[in-house]
Coordinates of N, CA and C in Angstrom, one line a residue:
N12 N 0.1 19.6 -35.2 CA 1.1 18.3 -35.1 C 0.8 17.5 -33.6
N13 N 0.9 15.8 -33.9 CA 0.3 15.4 -32.5 C 2.2 15.1 -31.7
L14 N 2.0 15.3 -30.7 CA 3.5 15.3 -30.0 C 3.7 14.4 -29.8
H15 N 5.1 13.5 -30.1 CA 5.4 11.9 -29.9 C 6.0 11.8 -28.8
I16 N 5.0 10.9 -28.5 CA 5.3 10.5 -27.2 C 6.1 9.3 -27.1
T17 N 7.5 9.1 -26.2 CA 8.3 7.9 -26.3 C 7.7 7.3 -25.2
P18 N 8.1 5.9 -25.2 CA 7.8 4.6 -24.3 C 8.4 5.2 -23.2
Q19 N 9.5 5.4 -22.6 CA 10.3 6.5 -21.6 C 9.5 7.4 -20.6
Y20 N 9.0 8.4 -21.3 CA 7.6 9.3 -21.0 C 6.8 8.5 -20.4
K21 N 5.9 7.5 -21.2 CA 4.6 7.1 -20.4 C 5.5 6.5 -19.1
M22 N 6.1 5.7 -19.3 CA 7.0 5.2 -17.7 C 7.5 6.1 -16.7
F23 N 7.7 7.2 -17.0 CA 8.0 8.2 -16.4 C 7.0 8.9 -15.9
K24 N 5.8 9.1 -16.6 CA 4.3 9.5 -16.3 C 4.0 8.6 -15.0
L25 N 3.3 7.0 -15.6 CA 3.4 6.0 -14.4 C 3.8 6.0 -13.3
A26 N 5.3 6.5 -13.2 CA 6.0 6.0 -12.1 C 5.6 7.4 -11.1
L27 N 5.7 8.2 -11.9 CA 5.1 9.6 -10.7 C 3.9 9.3 -10.0
I28 N 3.1 9.2 -11.8 CA 1.5 8.9 -10.9 C 1.3 8.3 -9.4
S29 N 2.1 6.5 -9.6 CA 2.7 5.9 -8.9 C 3.1 6.5 -7.4
A30 N 4.2 7.1 -7.9 CA 5.0 7.7 -6.5 C 4.0 8.6 -5.4
L31 N 2.9 9.2 -6.3 CA 2.3 10.1 -5.5 C 1.1 9.5 -5.0
A32 N 0.9 8.5 -5.5 CA -0.9 8.4 -5.4 C -1.3 8.0 -3.6
G33 N -0.2 7.8 -3.1 CA -0.6 7.0 -1.6 C -1.1 8.6 -1.0
S34 N -1.2 9.8 -1.4 CA -2.2 11.1 -1.1 C -3.3 10.9 -1.2
A35 N -3.7 9.7 -2.5 CA -5.4 9.3 -2.4 C -6.0 8.8 -1.8
A36 N -5.1 8.1 -0.3 CA -5.8 7.0 0.8 C -6.5 8.6 1.3
A37 N -6.1 9.9 1.4 CA -7.0 10.9 2.1 C -8.0 10.9 1.9
F38 N -8.7 10.4 0.4 CA -10.1 10.2 0.3 C -10.9 8.6 0.0
A39 N -9.8 8.1 1.1 CA -10.6 6.8 1.0 C -11.6 6.4 2.3
P40 N -12.1 6.0 2.2 CA -13.6 5.5 3.8 C -12.5 5.1 4.5
A41 N -12.6 6.5 5.6 CA -11.4 6.1 6.7 C -12.7 5.4 7.7
Q42 N -12.6 4.0 7.3 CA -12.8 3.2 8.4 C -12.2 3.0 9.7
T43 N -10.9 3.6 9.6 CA -10.1 3.3 10.7 C -10.3 4.3 11.8
G44 N -11.2 5.0 12.0 CA -11.1 6.3 12.2 C -10.8 6.3 13.8
A45 N -10.5 6.2 14.4 CA -9.8 5.5 15.2 C -9.6 5.3 16.8
R46 N -9.6 6.6 17.9 CA -9.2 6.2 19.1 C -9.8 5.0 19.2
S47 N -9.1 4.1 18.8 CA -8.9 2.3 19.3 C -8.5 1.5 20.5
T48 N -7.4 1.0 20.1 CA -6.7 0.4 22.0 C -6.0 1.9 22.3
S49 N -5.5 1.9 23.5 CA -4.8 2.5 24.1 C -3.8 3.1 23.2
L50 N -3.9 4.7 22.9 CA -2.7 4.9 22.3 C -1.6 5.3 23.2
N51 N -1.6 5.3 24.4 CA -0.7 5.7 24.9 C 0.4 4.4 25.7
A52 N -0.6 3.0 24.5 CA 0.2 1.6 24.6 C 0.3 1.2 23.6
F53 N 0.5 2.0 22.2 CA 0.9 1.6 21.1 C 1.8 0.5 20.7
T54 N 1.1 -0.6 21.1 CA 2.6 -2.1 20.8 C 2.2 -3.4 20.0
A55 N 3.1 -3.8 19.6 CA 2.1 -5.1 18.6 C 1.1 -5.7 19.3
A56 N 1.3 -6.0 20.6 CA 0.2 -6.9 21.1 C -1.1 -6.0 21.2
D57 N -1.2 -4.9 21.1 CA -2.8 -4.3 21.1 C -2.9 -3.9 19.8
L58 N -2.0 -4.3 18.4 CA -2.7 -3.8 17.3 C -3.9 -4.7 16.9
P59 N -4.6 -4.0 16.0 CA -5.7 -4.8 15.4 C -5.3 -5.5 14.2
G60 N -5.7 -6.1 13.3 CA -4.8 -6.7 12.3 C -4.8 -8.0 12.0
A61 N -4.2 -8.5 13.2 CA -4.2 -10.2 13.6 C -4.9 -11.3 13.5
L62 N -5.1 -12.3 12.7 CA -6.1 -13.8 12.2 C -5.5 -14.8 12.3
A63 N -6.4 -15.3 13.1 CA -5.7 -17.0 12.9 C -5.6 -17.2 11.6
P64 N -5.0 -18.5 11.2 CA -4.1 -19.2 12.0 C -2.9 -18.4 11.9
M65 N -2.9 -17.4 10.9 CA -1.4 -16.6 11.3 C -1.2 -15.9 12.4
G66 N -1.8 -15.2 13.0 CA -1.6 -14.5 14.3 C -1.2 -13.0 13.9
F67 N 0.1 -12.8 15.1 CA 1.0 -11.1 14.3 C 1.8 -11.8 13.6
F68 N 2.2 -11.8 12.2 CA 2.8 -12.2 11.4 C 3.7 -10.8 11.0
D69 N 4.6 -11.6 11.9 CA 6.1 -10.4 11.3 C 7.3 -11.1 11.7
P70 N 7.6 -12.2 10.5 CA 8.9 -13.1 10.7 C 9.8 -12.8 11.0
L71 N 10.4 -11.4 10.6 CA 11.7 -10.3 10.4 C 11.9 -9.9 11.6
G72 N 10.8 -9.6 12.6 CA 11.0 -9.2 13.8 C 10.8 -7.3 13.8
F73 N 10.0 -6.6 12.9 CA 10.1 -5.6 12.5 C 9.5 -4.8 13.9
A74 N 8.7 -5.4 14.1 CA 7.8 -4.7 15.2 C 8.3 -4.5 16.2
E75 N 9.3 -5.7 16.6 CA 9.6 -6.1 18.2 C 11.4 -5.3 18.3
K76 N 11.3 -5.3 17.2 CA 12.1 -4.1 17.0 C 12.2 -2.5 17.0
A77 N 10.5 -2.4 16.8 CA 10.6 -0.6 16.7 C 9.9 -0.2 18.0
D78 N 10.5 1.0 18.5 CA 9.4 1.6 19.3 C 8.2 2.4 19.0
E79 N 7.6 2.7 19.8 CA 6.2 3.1 19.5 C 6.2 4.3 18.5
A80 N 6.4 4.7 18.4 CA 6.8 5.8 17.2 C 7.3 5.6 16.0
T81 N 7.9 4.4 16.0 CA 8.5 3.5 14.9 C 7.2 3.2 14.4
L82 N 6.7 2.2 15.2 CA 5.3 0.9 14.7 C 4.3 1.7 14.5
K83 N 4.1 3.6 14.9 CA 2.9 3.7 14.9 C 3.1 4.1 13.0
R84 N 4.5 4.6 12.7 CA 4.7 5.1 11.3 C 4.7 3.6 10.5
Y85 N 5.0 2.3 11.1 CA 4.6 1.4 10.1 C 3.1 0.7 9.7
R86 N 2.7 1.2 10.8 CA 0.9 0.9 10.7 C 0.3 2.1 10.1
E87 N 0.9 3.0 9.6 CA 0.2 4.6 9.1 C 0.6 3.8 7.2
A88 N 1.9 3.0 6.9 CA 2.5 3.1 6.0 C 1.2 2.1 5.7
E89 N 1.3 1.0 5.8 CA -0.1 -0.4 5.7 C -1.0 0.1 5.3
V90 N -1.5 1.2 6.2 CA -2.9 1.4 6.2 C -2.8 2.3 5.2
T91 N -2.4 2.6 4.6 CA -2.2 3.8 3.5 C -2.0 3.0 2.2
H92 N -0.8 2.4 1.8 CA -0.6 1.9 1.2 C -1.9 0.7 0.4
G93 N -2.5 0.0 1.6 CA -3.8 -1.0 1.2 C -4.7 -0.2 0.8
R94 N -5.2 1.2 1.3 CA -5.9 1.8 0.8 C -5.6 2.5 -0.4
V95 N -4.7 2.9 -1.3 CA -4.2 2.5 -2.5 C -4.3 1.5 -3.5
A96 N -3.5 0.8 -2.7 CA -3.8 -0.5 -3.4 C -5.6 -1.1 -3.5
M97 N -6.1 -0.6 -2.8 CA -7.6 -0.8 -3.1 C -8.6 -0.1 -4.2
L98 N -7.9 1.1 -4.1 CA -8.6 1.4 -5.3 C -8.1 1.3 -6.7
A99 N -6.3 1.0 -6.3 CA -5.8 0.6 -7.7 C -6.0 -0.7 -8.2
V100 N -6.9 -1.6 -7.7 CA -7.1 -2.8 -8.1 C -8.8 -2.3 -8.8
I101 N -9.6 -1.1 -8.5 CA -10.7 -1.0 -8.8 C -10.5 -0.6 -10.0
G102 N -9.4 0.7 -9.9 CA -9.2 1.2 -11.5 C -8.7 0.2 -12.3
F103 N -8.1 -0.7 -12.1 CA -7.3 -1.7 -12.9 C -8.8 -2.1 -14.0
L104 N -9.4 -2.5 -13.0 CA -10.6 -3.3 -13.6 C -11.9 -2.4 -14.5
V105 N -12.1 -1.3 -13.6 CA -12.8 -0.4 -14.4 C -12.4 -0.1 -15.3
G106 N -11.1 0.6 -15.0 CA -10.7 1.2 -16.3 C -10.7 0.6 -17.8
E107 N -9.9 -1.1 -17.5 CA -10.5 -2.4 -18.5 C -11.8 -2.2 -19.4
A108 N -12.6 -1.9 -18.2 CA -14.2 -2.6 -18.2 C -14.6 -1.3 -19.4
V109 N -14.5 -0.1 -19.4 CA -15.2 0.6 -19.9 C -14.0 1.3 -21.2
E110 N -12.9 1.0 -21.3 CA -12.1 1.3 -22.5 C -12.7 1.6 -24.0
G111 N -12.2 2.5 -24.6 CA -13.3 2.7 -25.5 C -14.7 3.3 -26.0
S112 N -15.3 3.0 -24.7 CA -16.3 3.7 -24.3 C -16.6 4.6 -23.3
S113 N -15.9 5.0 -22.7 CA -15.8 6.2 -21.9 C -16.2 7.6 -22.5
F114 N -16.8 8.1 -21.7 CA -16.6 9.5 -22.3 C -15.7 10.5 -22.0
L115 N -14.8 10.0 -21.2 CA -13.2 10.8 -20.7 C -12.6 10.8 -22.2
F116 N -11.8 11.5 -22.2 CA -10.5 11.8 -23.9 C -11.5 11.3 -24.6
D117 N -12.5 11.2 -24.8 CA -13.2 10.9 -26.4 C -13.1 9.4 -26.6
A118 N -13.3 8.7 -25.8 CA -12.9 7.4 -25.8 C -11.4 6.7 -26.1
S119 N -10.8 7.3 -26.1 CA -9.4 7.3 -27.2 C -7.9 6.5 -26.2
I120 N -8.8 6.2 -24.9 CA -7.5 5.6 -24.3 C -8.3 4.2 -23.6
S121 N -6.8 3.2 -24.4 CA -7.3 1.5 -24.5 C -6.5 0.8 -23.9
G122 N -6.3 -0.4 -24.2 CA -5.4 -1.8 -23.8 C -5.3 -1.6 -22.6
P123 N -4.1 -2.3 -21.9 CA -3.7 -3.1 -20.5 C -3.6 -1.8 -20.0
A124 N -4.2 -1.2 -18.3 CA -4.4 -0.9 -17.7 C -3.2 0.3 -17.4
I125 N -2.0 -0.7 -17.4 CA -0.6 -0.1 -17.0 C -0.4 0.9 -18.4
S126 N -0.8 0.6 -19.0 CA -0.6 1.8 -20.5 C -1.5 2.8 -20.0
H127 N -2.4 3.1 -19.6 CA -3.9 3.9 -19.6 C -3.0 5.3 -19.0
P128 N -2.0 5.4 -18.0 CA -1.3 6.8 -17.6 C -0.6 7.5 -18.9
G129 N 0.0 6.7 -19.5 CA 0.5 7.5 -20.7 C 0.2 7.7 -21.7
Q130 N -1.6 7.7 -22.0 CA -2.4 7.7 -22.7 C -3.0 9.0 -22.2
V131 N -3.3 9.5 -20.9 CA -3.9 10.8 -20.6 C -3.1 11.7 -21.3
P132 N -3.6 13.0 -21.6 CA -3.1 14.0 -22.2 C -2.7 15.2 -21.1
G133 N -1.4 15.6 -22.0 CA -0.4 16.3 -21.0 C -1.0 17.0 -20.2
G134 N -2.3 17.7 -20.4 CA -2.5 18.7 -19.3 C -3.7 18.4 -17.7
W135 N -3.8 17.2 -17.9 CA -4.6 16.4 -17.4 C -3.4 15.6 -15.9
D136 N -2.5 15.5 -16.8 CA -1.3 14.5 -15.5 C -1.4 16.1 -14.3
A137 N -1.2 17.5 -14.8 CA -0.6 18.5 -13.7 C -1.7 18.6 -12.8
L138 N -3.4 18.3 -12.9 CA -4.7 18.2 -12.6 C -4.1 16.9 -11.7
I139 N -4.3 16.2 -11.9 CA -3.9 14.5 -11.6 C -3.1 15.3 -10.1
I140 N -1.9 14.9 -10.8 CA -0.8 15.4 -9.6 C -1.0 16.7 -8.9
A141 N -2.1 17.7 -9.1 CA -2.3 18.9 -7.8 C -3.1 17.8 -6.8
G142 N -4.3 17.5 -7.8 CA -5.5 16.6 -7.0 C -4.3 15.9 -5.3
I143 N -3.4 15.0 -6.2 CA -2.7 13.9 -4.9 C -1.9 14.5 -3.9
G144 N -1.2 16.1 -4.5 CA -0.8 17.1 -3.7 C -1.5 17.2 -2.4
F145 N -2.3 18.0 -3.4 CA -3.4 18.6 -1.9 C -3.8 17.5 -0.9
A146 N -4.6 16.6 -1.6 CA -4.7 15.6 -0.7 C -3.8 14.7 0.5
E147 N -2.4 14.5 -0.1 CA -1.1 14.5 0.8 C -0.6 15.4 1.4
L148 N -0.9 16.4 1.5 CA -1.0 18.0 2.4 C -1.9 17.4 3.5
Q149 N -2.8 17.6 2.9 CA -4.2 17.7 4.0 C -3.9 16.3 5.0
R150 N -3.5 15.1 4.6 CA -3.5 14.0 5.5 C -2.2 14.2 6.4
A151 N -1.0 15.0 5.8 CA 0.2 15.1 6.6 C 0.0 16.3 7.8
K152 N -0.8 17.0 7.3 CA -1.4 18.4 8.2 C -2.4 17.6 9.6
T153 N -3.1 16.4 9.3 CA -3.4 15.7 10.3 C -2.8 15.1 11.3
G154 N -1.8 14.1 10.5 CA -1.1 13.0 11.2 C 0.5 13.6 11.8
W155 N 0.6 14.2 10.8 CA 2.4 14.5 11.0 C 2.8 16.1 11.9
V156 N 3.2 15.7 12.6 CA 4.6 17.0 13.8 C 4.5 17.9 12.3
D157 N 4.2 19.1 12.9 CA 5.0 19.9 12.1 C 6.3 20.3 11.9
P158 N 6.8 19.8 10.8 CA 8.4 19.6 10.5 C 9.1 20.9 11.3
A159 N 9.0 22.4 11.3 CA 9.1 23.4 12.2 C 9.6 22.6 13.8
D160 N 9.0 21.8 14.3 CA 9.2 21.8 15.4 C 9.4 20.2 16.1
V161 N 10.1 19.6 14.9 CA 10.9 18.3 15.1 C 12.3 18.1 15.1
K162 N 12.7 17.9 16.0 CA 14.0 17.2 16.2 C 14.8 16.9 14.9
F163 N 16.3 17.2 14.6 CA 16.2 16.8 13.4 C 16.5 15.6 13.3
D164 N 16.8 14.7 14.2 CA 16.6 13.0 14.9 C 15.4 12.3 14.8
Q165 N 14.3 13.1 14.4 CA 12.9 12.4 14.1 C 12.2 12.9 13.4
A166 N 12.7 12.9 12.1 CA 11.9 13.5 10.7 C 10.8 12.6 10.6
G167 N 9.7 13.1 10.2 CA 8.4 12.4 10.1 C 7.5 11.6 11.2
A168 N 7.8 12.0 12.4 CA 6.7 12.6 13.8 C 5.5 12.5 13.5
L169 N 5.1 11.6 14.0 CA 3.2 11.6 14.3 C 2.7 12.2 15.2
N170 N 1.6 13.1 15.0 CA 1.3 13.7 16.3 C 0.9 12.8 17.5
S171 N 1.1 13.0 18.6 CA 0.9 11.9 19.8 C -0.7 11.7 19.7
D172 N -1.3 12.3 19.5 CA -3.0 11.7 19.3 C -3.2 11.7 17.9
Y173 N -2.3 11.1 17.3 CA -3.0 10.8 16.1 C -3.1 9.3 16.0
Y174 N -4.0 8.3 15.7 CA -4.5 6.7 15.4 C -3.8 6.9 13.8
P175 N -2.7 6.0 13.8 CA -2.7 5.8 12.1 C -3.8 5.2 10.8
G176 N -4.1 6.1 10.1 CA -4.8 6.1 9.3 C -5.9 7.0 9.6
D177 N -6.1 7.7 10.6 CA -7.5 8.3 11.1 C -6.9 9.5 10.8
I178 N -7.9 9.8 9.2 CA -7.9 10.9 9.0 C -8.6 12.2 9.0
G179 N -9.7 11.7 9.7 CA -11.2 12.5 9.8 C -12.3 12.4 8.9
F180 N -11.8 11.3 7.4 CA -12.8 11.5 6.2 C -14.2 10.3 6.7
D181 N -15.4 10.3 7.2 CA -15.9 9.5 7.7 C -17.5 10.0 7.4
P182 N -17.9 10.3 6.1 CA -19.2 10.8 5.7 C -20.0 10.3 5.6
L183 N -20.0 8.8 5.7 CA -21.4 8.1 5.7 C -21.6 7.7 7.5
G184 N -20.4 8.2 8.1 CA -20.4 7.8 9.8 C -20.4 6.6 9.6
L185 N -19.6 5.4 9.1 CA -19.6 4.2 9.6 C -18.3 3.7 10.9
K186 N -17.7 4.6 11.2 CA -17.3 4.5 12.2 C -17.9 3.9 13.2
P187 N -17.4 3.4 14.2 CA -18.2 2.7 15.4 C -17.5 3.4 16.6
D188 N -18.4 3.5 17.4 CA -18.2 3.9 19.0 C -17.6 2.9 19.7
D189 N -17.6 1.7 19.5 CA -17.5 0.7 20.4 C -16.1 0.4 20.1
A190 N -15.3 0.5 20.9 CA -14.1 -0.1 20.7 C -13.7 -1.5 20.1
E191 N -14.4 -2.0 20.9 CA -14.3 -3.9 20.1 C -14.8 -3.7 18.3
E192 N -16.0 -3.0 18.5 CA -16.3 -3.2 16.7 C -15.4 -2.0 15.9
L193 N -14.9 -1.1 16.4 CA -14.0 -0.6 15.6 C -12.6 -1.4 15.4
D194 N -12.1 -1.9 16.6 CA -10.6 -3.2 15.7 C -11.6 -4.1 15.2
I195 N -12.1 -4.4 14.9 CA -12.6 -5.4 13.7 C -12.8 -4.7 12.2
M196 N -13.2 -3.5 12.7 CA -13.5 -2.7 11.4 C -12.4 -2.7 10.8
I197 N -11.1 -2.2 11.9 CA -9.8 -2.2 11.2 C -9.4 -3.2 10.9
T198 N -9.5 -3.9 11.4 CA -8.7 -5.8 11.0 C -9.5 -5.7 9.6
K199 N -10.8 -5.5 9.1 CA -11.2 -6.2 7.7 C -10.2 -5.1 7.0
E200 N -10.2 -4.0 7.0 CA -9.3 -2.7 6.3 C -8.3 -3.1 6.1
L201 N -7.7 -3.6 6.7 CA -6.3 -4.3 6.8 C -5.8 -5.4 6.1
Q202 N -6.9 -6.1 6.2 CA -6.8 -7.8 5.5 C -7.2 -7.0 4.0
N203 N -8.0 -6.4 3.6 CA -8.2 -6.7 2.3 C -7.1 -5.2 2.0
G204 N -6.7 -4.5 2.5 CA -6.0 -3.8 1.9 C -4.9 -4.6 1.6
R205 N -4.1 -5.5 2.7 CA -3.3 -6.4 2.2 C -3.1 -7.1 1.1
L206 N -4.9 -7.6 0.9 CA -5.0 -8.4 -0.4 C -5.2 -7.8 -1.5
A207 N -5.4 -6.4 -1.5 CA -5.5 -5.5 -2.6 C -4.0 -5.8 -3.1
M208 N -2.9 -5.3 -1.9 CA -1.3 -5.1 -2.3 C -0.7 -6.0 -2.9
L209 N -1.3 -7.1 -2.8 CA -0.9 -8.4 -3.8 C -1.5 -8.6 -4.9
A210 N -3.1 -7.9 -4.8 CA -3.6 -8.0 -6.1 C -3.3 -7.4 -7.2
A211 N -2.9 -5.8 -6.9 CA -2.2 -5.1 -7.7 C -0.9 -5.3 -7.9
A212 N 0.1 -6.1 -7.2 CA 1.1 -6.2 -7.8 C 1.6 -7.1 -8.7
G213 N 0.0 -8.0 -8.5 CA 0.1 -9.3 -9.6 C -0.4 -8.8 -10.9
F214 N -1.3 -7.9 -10.6 CA -2.0 -6.9 -11.7 C -1.0 -6.3 -12.5
L215 N 0.2 -5.8 -11.7 CA 0.9 -5.0 -12.9 C 1.9 -6.2 -13.1
A216 N 2.3 -6.7 -12.5 CA 3.5 -7.9 -13.2 C 3.3 -8.8 -14.3
Q217 N 1.6 -8.7 -14.3 CA 0.9 -9.5 -15.6 C 1.0 -8.8 -16.9
E218 N 0.5 -7.8 -16.3 CA 0.7 -6.8 -17.8 C 1.8 -6.7 -18.1
A219 N 3.0 -6.0 -17.7 CA 4.1 -5.8 -18.3 C 4.4 -7.3 -18.6
V220 N 4.6 -7.9 -18.3 CA 5.1 -9.7 -18.9 C 4.8 -9.7 -20.3
D221 N 3.4 -9.8 -20.3 CA 2.7 -10.6 -21.9 C 2.0 -9.2 -22.5
G222 N 1.8 -7.8 -21.8 CA 1.3 -7.2 -22.6 C -0.7 -7.0 -22.4
K223 N -1.0 -7.7 -21.9 CA -2.5 -8.3 -21.9 C -3.4 -7.6 -20.9
G224 N -4.6 -7.2 -20.8 CA -5.2 -6.8 -19.8 C -6.1 -7.6 -18.9
I225 N -6.2 -7.5 -17.7 CA -6.5 -8.5 -16.6 C -7.3 -8.7 -17.4
L226 N -8.5 -8.2 -17.4 CA -9.5 -8.5 -18.0 C -9.6 -9.6 -19.2
E227 N -9.2 -9.5 -19.9 CA -8.8 -10.0 -21.2 C -7.9 -11.9 -20.9
H228 N -7.5 -11.4 -19.4 CA -6.7 -12.4 -19.0 C -8.0 -13.7 -18.7
F229 N -8.9 -13.1 -18.0 CA -10.1 -13.5 -17.4 C -11.3 -14.2 -18.0
S230 N -11.0 -13.8 -19.9 CA -11.9 -13.6 -20.6 C -11.1 -14.9 -21.2
S231 N -9.8 -15.1 -21.5 CA -9.2 -16.1 -22.4 C -8.7 -17.4 -22.0

């Protein structure tokens, strides 16, 4: 007998996978490999990622109000979300391009990409979530202070020698040794990640509004 899957259950699966997807960044190319600008002076003025004509865009003054530890967490969050968004954009386009012809799941997954997670057989959910959880655990071990060693008012503290995004994953050896070249590469990754976050949000909103896939919009 086929299990009846409600739309609410599908949305729950999508939300759960999305919430855990940040850990997938552990497998993104760590171009930010990092001991870049001085770790002892992690300030807004030293941060890569600012380009003309916008410069350091912070209209609400978050960076100005943040201490060094908070600023590092902000940058960690930005680079991680950017990496996940880049993977998401690729997933949207590739997933819809191969729908109905993929060797996975008997080519039974089809439709807009936002509906794909709800079509994945139940047993695979556990594997996906376990993989994401493992990746997130490795990222936490690399960047975060052991919770047992953190004061109650400093939850989520990063290691003092950890540069945001530098999880040590660089199998192709892309990380430059020169500090200036490294800052340029960090800036490129940040800019692509920022664009991808806007693109992924647009993809999600558009497909949720009219139920059509992104590639379908491009071809119509």
